[in-house]
Each structure stands twice: as structure tokens, then as C-alpha cells.
PDB file of C-alpha atoms and ligand atoms in Angstrom:
ATOM      1  CA  MET A 668     183.951 105.422 -31.570  1.00 84.00           C
ATOM      2  CA  ASP A 669     183.893 107.654 -34.344  1.00 97.00           C
ATOM      3  CA  ASP A 670     186.394 107.782 -37.446  1.00 98.00           C
ATOM      4  CA  ARG A 671     188.237 110.444 -35.747  1.00 98.00           C
ATOM      5  CA  GLU A 672     188.966 108.552 -33.150  1.00 98.00           C
ATOM      6  CA  LEU A 673     189.682 105.682 -34.595  1.00 98.00           C
ATOM      7  CA  TYR A 674     192.458 108.048 -36.015  1.00 98.00           C
ATOM      8  CA  ARG A 675     194.055 108.990 -32.935  1.00 98.00           C
ATOM      9  CA  MET A 676     193.675 105.563 -31.884  1.00 98.00           C
ATOM     10  CA  ALA A 677     196.019 104.620 -35.231  1.00 98.00           C
ATOM     11  CA  LYS A 678     198.311 107.830 -34.411  1.00 98.00           C
ATOM     12  CA  LYS A 679     199.136 106.547 -31.255  1.00 98.00           C
ATOM     13  CA  ALA A 680     199.738 102.996 -32.348  1.00 98.00           C
ATOM     14  CA  MET A 681     201.977 104.729 -34.838  1.00 98.00           C
ATOM     15  CA  GLY A 682     204.093 105.945 -32.163  1.00 98.00           C
ATOM     16  CA  TYR A 683     205.630 102.709 -31.188  1.00 98.00           C
ATOM     17  CA  SER A 684     206.079 101.899 -34.752  1.00 98.00           C
ATOM     18  CA  PHE A 685     209.267  99.294 -34.823  1.00 98.00           C
ATOM     19  CA  SER A 686     211.001 100.620 -38.498  1.00 98.00           C
ATOM     20  CA  PRO A 687     214.743 101.710 -37.779  1.00 98.00           C
ATOM     21  CA  PHE A 688     215.551 100.067 -41.393  1.00 98.00           C
ATOM     22  CA  SER A 689     212.516 101.967 -43.540  1.00 98.00           C
ATOM     23  CA  ARG A 690     212.406 105.178 -40.712  1.00 98.00           C
ATOM     24  CA  PHE A 691     208.888 105.077 -41.873  1.00 98.00           C
ATOM     25  CA  LYS A 692     206.306 104.813 -38.967  1.00 98.00           C
ATOM     26  CA  VAL A 693     202.252 103.840 -39.650  1.00 98.00           C
ATOM     27  CA  GLY A 694     200.151 103.108 -36.920  1.00 98.00           C
ATOM     28  CA  ALA A 695     196.680 101.988 -37.756  1.00 98.00           C
ATOM     29  CA  ALA A 696     193.420 101.018 -35.368  1.00 98.00           C
ATOM     30  CA  LEU A 697     190.802  98.634 -36.681  1.00 98.00           C
ATOM     31  CA  LEU A 698     187.470  98.676 -34.725  1.00 98.00           C
ATOM     32  CA  ALA A 699     185.283  95.249 -35.004  1.00 98.00           C
ATOM     33  CA  LYS A 700     182.218  94.931 -35.546  1.00 98.00           C
ATOM     34  CA  ASP A 701     181.501  94.069 -31.392  1.00 97.00           C
ATOM     35  CA  GLY A 702     182.919  97.657 -30.854  1.00 98.00           C
ATOM     36  CA  ARG A 703     186.618  96.125 -29.547  1.00 98.00           C
ATOM     37  CA  VAL A 704     189.554  97.792 -30.847  1.00 98.00           C
ATOM     38  CA  PHE A 705     192.669  96.689 -31.945  1.00 98.00           C
ATOM     39  CA  THR A 706     195.548  98.804 -32.994  1.00 98.00           C
ATOM     40  CA  GLY A 707     199.165  98.322 -34.585  1.00 98.00           C
ATOM     41  CA  CYS A 708     202.262  99.552 -35.331  1.00 98.00           C
ATOM     42  CA  ASN A 709     204.781  98.428 -38.216  1.00 98.00           C
ATOM     43  CA  VAL A 710     207.334  96.544 -37.189  1.00 98.00           C
ATOM     44  CA  GLU A 711     210.452  95.526 -39.589  1.00 98.00           C
ATOM     45  CA  ASN A 712     213.245  93.134 -38.777  1.00 98.00           C
ATOM     46  CA  SER A 713     216.548  92.968 -40.106  1.00 98.00           C
ATOM     47  CA  SER A 714     215.718  90.567 -42.497  1.00 98.00           C
ATOM     48  CA  TYR A 715     213.929  93.066 -44.282  1.00 98.00           C
ATOM     49  CA  PRO A 716     211.310  90.818 -46.161  1.00 97.00           C
ATOM     50  CA  ALA A 717     209.664  89.797 -42.438  1.00 98.00           C
ATOM     51  CA  ALA A 718     208.472  93.062 -42.138  1.00 98.00           C
ATOM     52  CA  ILE A 719     204.862  93.540 -40.818  1.00 98.00           C
ATOM     53  CA  CYS A 720     202.993  96.225 -41.659  1.00 98.00           C
ATOM     54  CA  ALA A 721     200.904  98.447 -39.328  1.00 98.00           C
ATOM     55  CA  GLU A 722     197.464  97.201 -40.942  1.00 98.00           C
ATOM     56  CA  ARG A 723     197.985  93.423 -40.623  1.00 98.00           C
ATOM     57  CA  THR A 724     200.081  93.962 -36.801  1.00 98.00           C
ATOM     58  CA  ALA A 725     196.236  95.010 -35.742  1.00 98.00           C
ATOM     59  CA  CYS A 726     194.576  92.302 -37.965  1.00 98.00           C
ATOM     60  CA  VAL A 727     196.767  89.612 -36.578  1.00 98.00           C
ATOM     61  CA  LYS A 728     196.514  90.728 -32.763  1.00 98.00           C
ATOM     62  CA  ALA A 729     192.462  90.473 -33.262  1.00 98.00           C
ATOM     63  CA  VAL A 730     191.974  87.726 -35.158  1.00 98.00           C
ATOM     64  CA  SER A 731     194.514  85.778 -32.384  1.00 98.00           C
ATOM     65  CA  GLU A 732     192.225  86.694 -29.551  1.00 98.00           C
ATOM     66  CA  GLY A 733     188.984  84.910 -32.237  1.00 98.00           C
ATOM     67  CA  VAL A 734     187.908  88.334 -33.494  1.00 98.00           C
ATOM     68  CA  THR A 735     187.254  88.071 -36.976  1.00 98.00           C
ATOM     69  CA  GLU A 736     184.492  90.342 -37.866  1.00 98.00           C
ATOM     70  CA  PHE A 737     185.518  93.923 -38.720  1.00 98.00           C
ATOM     71  CA  ASP A 738     183.895  97.690 -39.478  1.00 98.00           C
ATOM     72  CA  THR A 739     186.609 100.030 -39.930  1.00 98.00           C
ATOM     73  CA  ILE A 740     190.612  99.981 -40.148  1.00 98.00           C
ATOM     74  CA  ALA A 741     191.964 103.478 -39.070  1.00 98.00           C
ATOM     75  CA  VAL A 742     195.910 104.258 -40.645  1.00 98.00           C
ATOM     76  CA  VAL A 743     197.908 107.251 -40.249  1.00 98.00           C
ATOM     77  CA  SER A 744     201.867 107.488 -41.296  1.00 98.00           C
ATOM     78  CA  GLN A 745     204.407 109.929 -39.973  1.00 97.00           C
ATOM     79  CA  GLU A 746     204.158 111.729 -43.114  1.00 95.00           C
ATOM     80  CA  GLY A 747     200.013 111.642 -42.068  1.00 91.00           C
ATOM     81  CA  ALA A 748     198.002 110.418 -45.381  1.00 97.00           C
ATOM     82  CA  VAL A 749     198.607 106.853 -45.651  1.00 97.00           C
ATOM     83  CA  THR A 750     196.563 103.922 -47.751  1.00 97.00           C
ATOM     84  CA  PRO A 751     197.342 100.239 -46.998  1.00 98.00           C
ATOM     85  CA  CYS A 752     199.621  98.712 -49.503  1.00 98.00           C
ATOM     86  CA  GLY A 753     198.990  95.760 -51.044  1.00 98.00           C
ATOM     87  CA  ILE A 754     199.741  92.658 -49.457  1.00 98.00           C
ATOM     88  CA  CYS A 755     196.796  95.093 -46.662  1.00 98.00           C
ATOM     89  CA  ARG A 756     194.524  94.828 -48.653  1.00 98.00           C
ATOM     90  CA  GLN A 757     194.355  91.543 -49.511  1.00 98.00           C
ATOM     91  CA  PHE A 758     194.959  90.422 -45.593  1.00 98.00           C
ATOM     92  CA  LEU A 759     191.785  92.495 -44.725  1.00 98.00           C
ATOM     93  CA  TYR A 760     190.299  91.755 -47.621  1.00 98.00           C
ATOM     94  CA  GLU A 761     189.265  87.696 -46.841  1.00 98.00           C
ATOM     95  CA  PHE A 762     188.037  89.258 -43.092  1.00 97.00           C
ATOM     96  CA  ALA A 763     185.949  92.601 -44.296  1.00 97.00           C
ATOM     97  CA  PRO A 764     185.797  93.398 -47.832  1.00 97.00           C
ATOM     98  CA  ASP A 765     183.263  95.743 -47.197  1.00 97.00           C
ATOM     99  CA  LEU A 766     185.848  97.493 -44.155  1.00 98.00           C
ATOM    100  CA  ARG A 767     185.803 100.816 -43.692  1.00 98.00           C
ATOM    101  CA  VAL A 768     189.206 102.429 -44.156  1.00 98.00           C
ATOM    102  CA  VAL A 769     189.636 105.951 -42.745  1.00 98.00           C
ATOM    103  CA  TRP A 770     192.915 108.088 -43.391  1.00 98.00           C
ATOM    104  CA  GLY A 771     194.445 110.464 -43.981  1.00 97.00           C
ATOM    105  CA  SER A 772     196.215 113.851 -43.223  1.00 97.00           C
ATOM    106  CA  ASP A 773     194.758 114.806 -40.175  1.00 96.00           C
ATOM    107  CA  GLU A 774     191.378 113.986 -37.888  1.00 95.00           C
ATOM    108  CA  ASP A 775     189.795 117.196 -39.842  1.00 96.00           C
ATOM    109  CA  HIS A 776     190.463 115.804 -42.833  1.00 96.00           C
ATOM    110  CA  LEU A 777     189.549 111.975 -43.176  1.00 98.00           C
ATOM    111  CA  THR A 778     188.683 109.629 -46.773  1.00 98.00           C
ATOM    112  CA  VAL A 779     186.636 107.115 -45.657  1.00 98.00           C
ATOM    113  CA  THR A 780     187.271 104.275 -48.596  1.00 98.00           C
ATOM    114  CA  LYS A 781     184.949 101.111 -48.838  1.00 98.00           C
ATOM    115  CA  LEU A 782     188.239  98.091 -49.300  1.00 98.00           C
ATOM    116  CA  SER A 783     186.108  96.480 -51.837  1.00 98.00           C
ATOM    117  CA  ALA A 784     186.759  99.595 -53.722  1.00 98.00           C
ATOM    118  CA  LEU A 785     190.454  99.796 -52.644  1.00 98.00           C
ATOM    119  CA  LEU A 786     190.979  96.382 -53.752  1.00 98.00           C
ATOM    120  CA  PRO A 787     188.238  95.913 -56.893  1.00 97.00           C
ATOM    121  CA  GLU A 788     187.494  92.615 -58.000  1.00 96.00           C
ATOM    122  CA  GLY A 789     189.581  90.786 -55.077  1.00 96.00           C
ATOM    123  CA  PHE A 790     189.966  87.072 -54.627  1.00 96.00           C
ATOM    124  CA  ARG A 791     188.624  85.829 -51.887  1.00 95.00           C
ATOM    125  CA  LEU A 792     187.616  81.311 -51.522  1.00 94.00           C
ATOM    126  CA  GLU A 793     184.164  80.818 -50.558  1.00 85.00           C
ATOM    127  CA  ARG A 794     184.075  79.169 -46.763  1.00 80.00           C
TER     128      ARG A 794
HETATM  129  N1  THU B1132     203.963  99.953 -44.112  1.00 65.64           N
HETATM  130  C1  THU B1132     203.054 100.259 -43.523  1.00 65.64           C
HETATM  131  O1  THU B1132     202.841  99.549 -41.731  1.00 65.64           O
HETATM  132  N2  THU B1132     201.945 100.083 -43.378  1.00 65.64           N
HETATM  133  C2  THU B1132     201.405 100.724 -45.443  1.00 65.64           C
HETATM  134  O2  THU B1132     200.023 100.873 -45.800  1.00 65.64           O
HETATM  135  C3  THU B1132     202.793 101.029 -45.994  1.00 65.64           C
HETATM  136  C4  THU B1132     203.714 100.425 -45.361  1.00 65.64           C
HETATM  137  C5  THU B1132     205.045 100.227 -43.557  1.00 65.64           C
HETATM  138  C6  THU B1132     205.932  99.372 -44.144  1.00 65.64           C
HETATM  139  C7  THU B1132     207.627  99.612 -43.444  1.00 65.64           C
HETATM  140  O3  THU B1132     207.796  99.166 -42.265  1.00 65.64           O
HETATM  141  C8  THU B1132     206.926 100.539 -44.339  1.00 65.64           C
HETATM  142  O4  THU B1132     206.222 101.625 -43.909  1.00 65.64           O
HETATM  143  C9  THU B1132     207.939 101.405 -45.347  1.00 65.64           C
HETATM  144  O5  THU B1132     207.581 101.056 -46.279  1.00 65.64           O
END
């Protein structure tokens, strides 16, 4: 699974975005260390704060299936490049401070940024 393919999977997941309120579609594909990929899209709600981002959708799908070790996440929006919001950075940091974040305007222009660079000195309890 290379970064371009993961990005393509994120793009496909973006197609399932339920975002009638913001009209901003986002997709994510989270590559676990065991090689499995969990995709997600943003899912909004009439109760606006109940919305969940694409990245957390993917992460919750994985964790709820017993997978908690991650290597890379690819993220894409309908506008192209997007990076995870602050809540998603914190949410993912819990599981994978060294996560690779793949993002960009298209699969030929991808940037890889470590989650620890997007969330410097991140908060995480010892467990
Ligand atoms: N959104 C994501 O899904 N991921 C991000 O990284 C940025 C924001 C969603 C949340 C909301 O449904 C819409 O994009 C507009 O903020």
C-alpha cells in the first residue's frame, strides 16, 4: 500500500461524505500497521456539533474492530489539500504520535507530515 493508493482510497471514501450543512466533503484512509486500511468520511448532523470528521470516522472504525496501531493516514477534501483539524490531530495522537499524514491537492502532489509535527508537544496520558 503506497501513499498514492491510500490517497485514492481516501478520495473514494470522500464520495460517501454526508455533509449537507457545510457542503464540504472530506475523505480519509487510515493504514494500520497490520496492513489493513480503514476509510472514513465526514458525517454531519442536524445537531451541528454532533458532526464527525473523516479522520475520526476512520479511526473509530479501526479501534472498534480491535485495531489500534497505525502507520499512515491519507486525507483529502473536495477542494483538494486539507490537513486534519485540531480535534482529529489530538484524537489520532492518542494512538499514533508518529503517524504519517499524507495530504495534497492530487495524487501527484502529496506531502507527508508527521502527526507530531502537526501537533507539537501533544497531550497523551501514560497507559
Ligand atoms: N472536516 C473533516 O472531516 N476533516 C477535516 O480535517 C476538516 C473538517 C469536516 C467537518 C465538517 O463536516 C466539514 O469538514 C466542514 O468543516
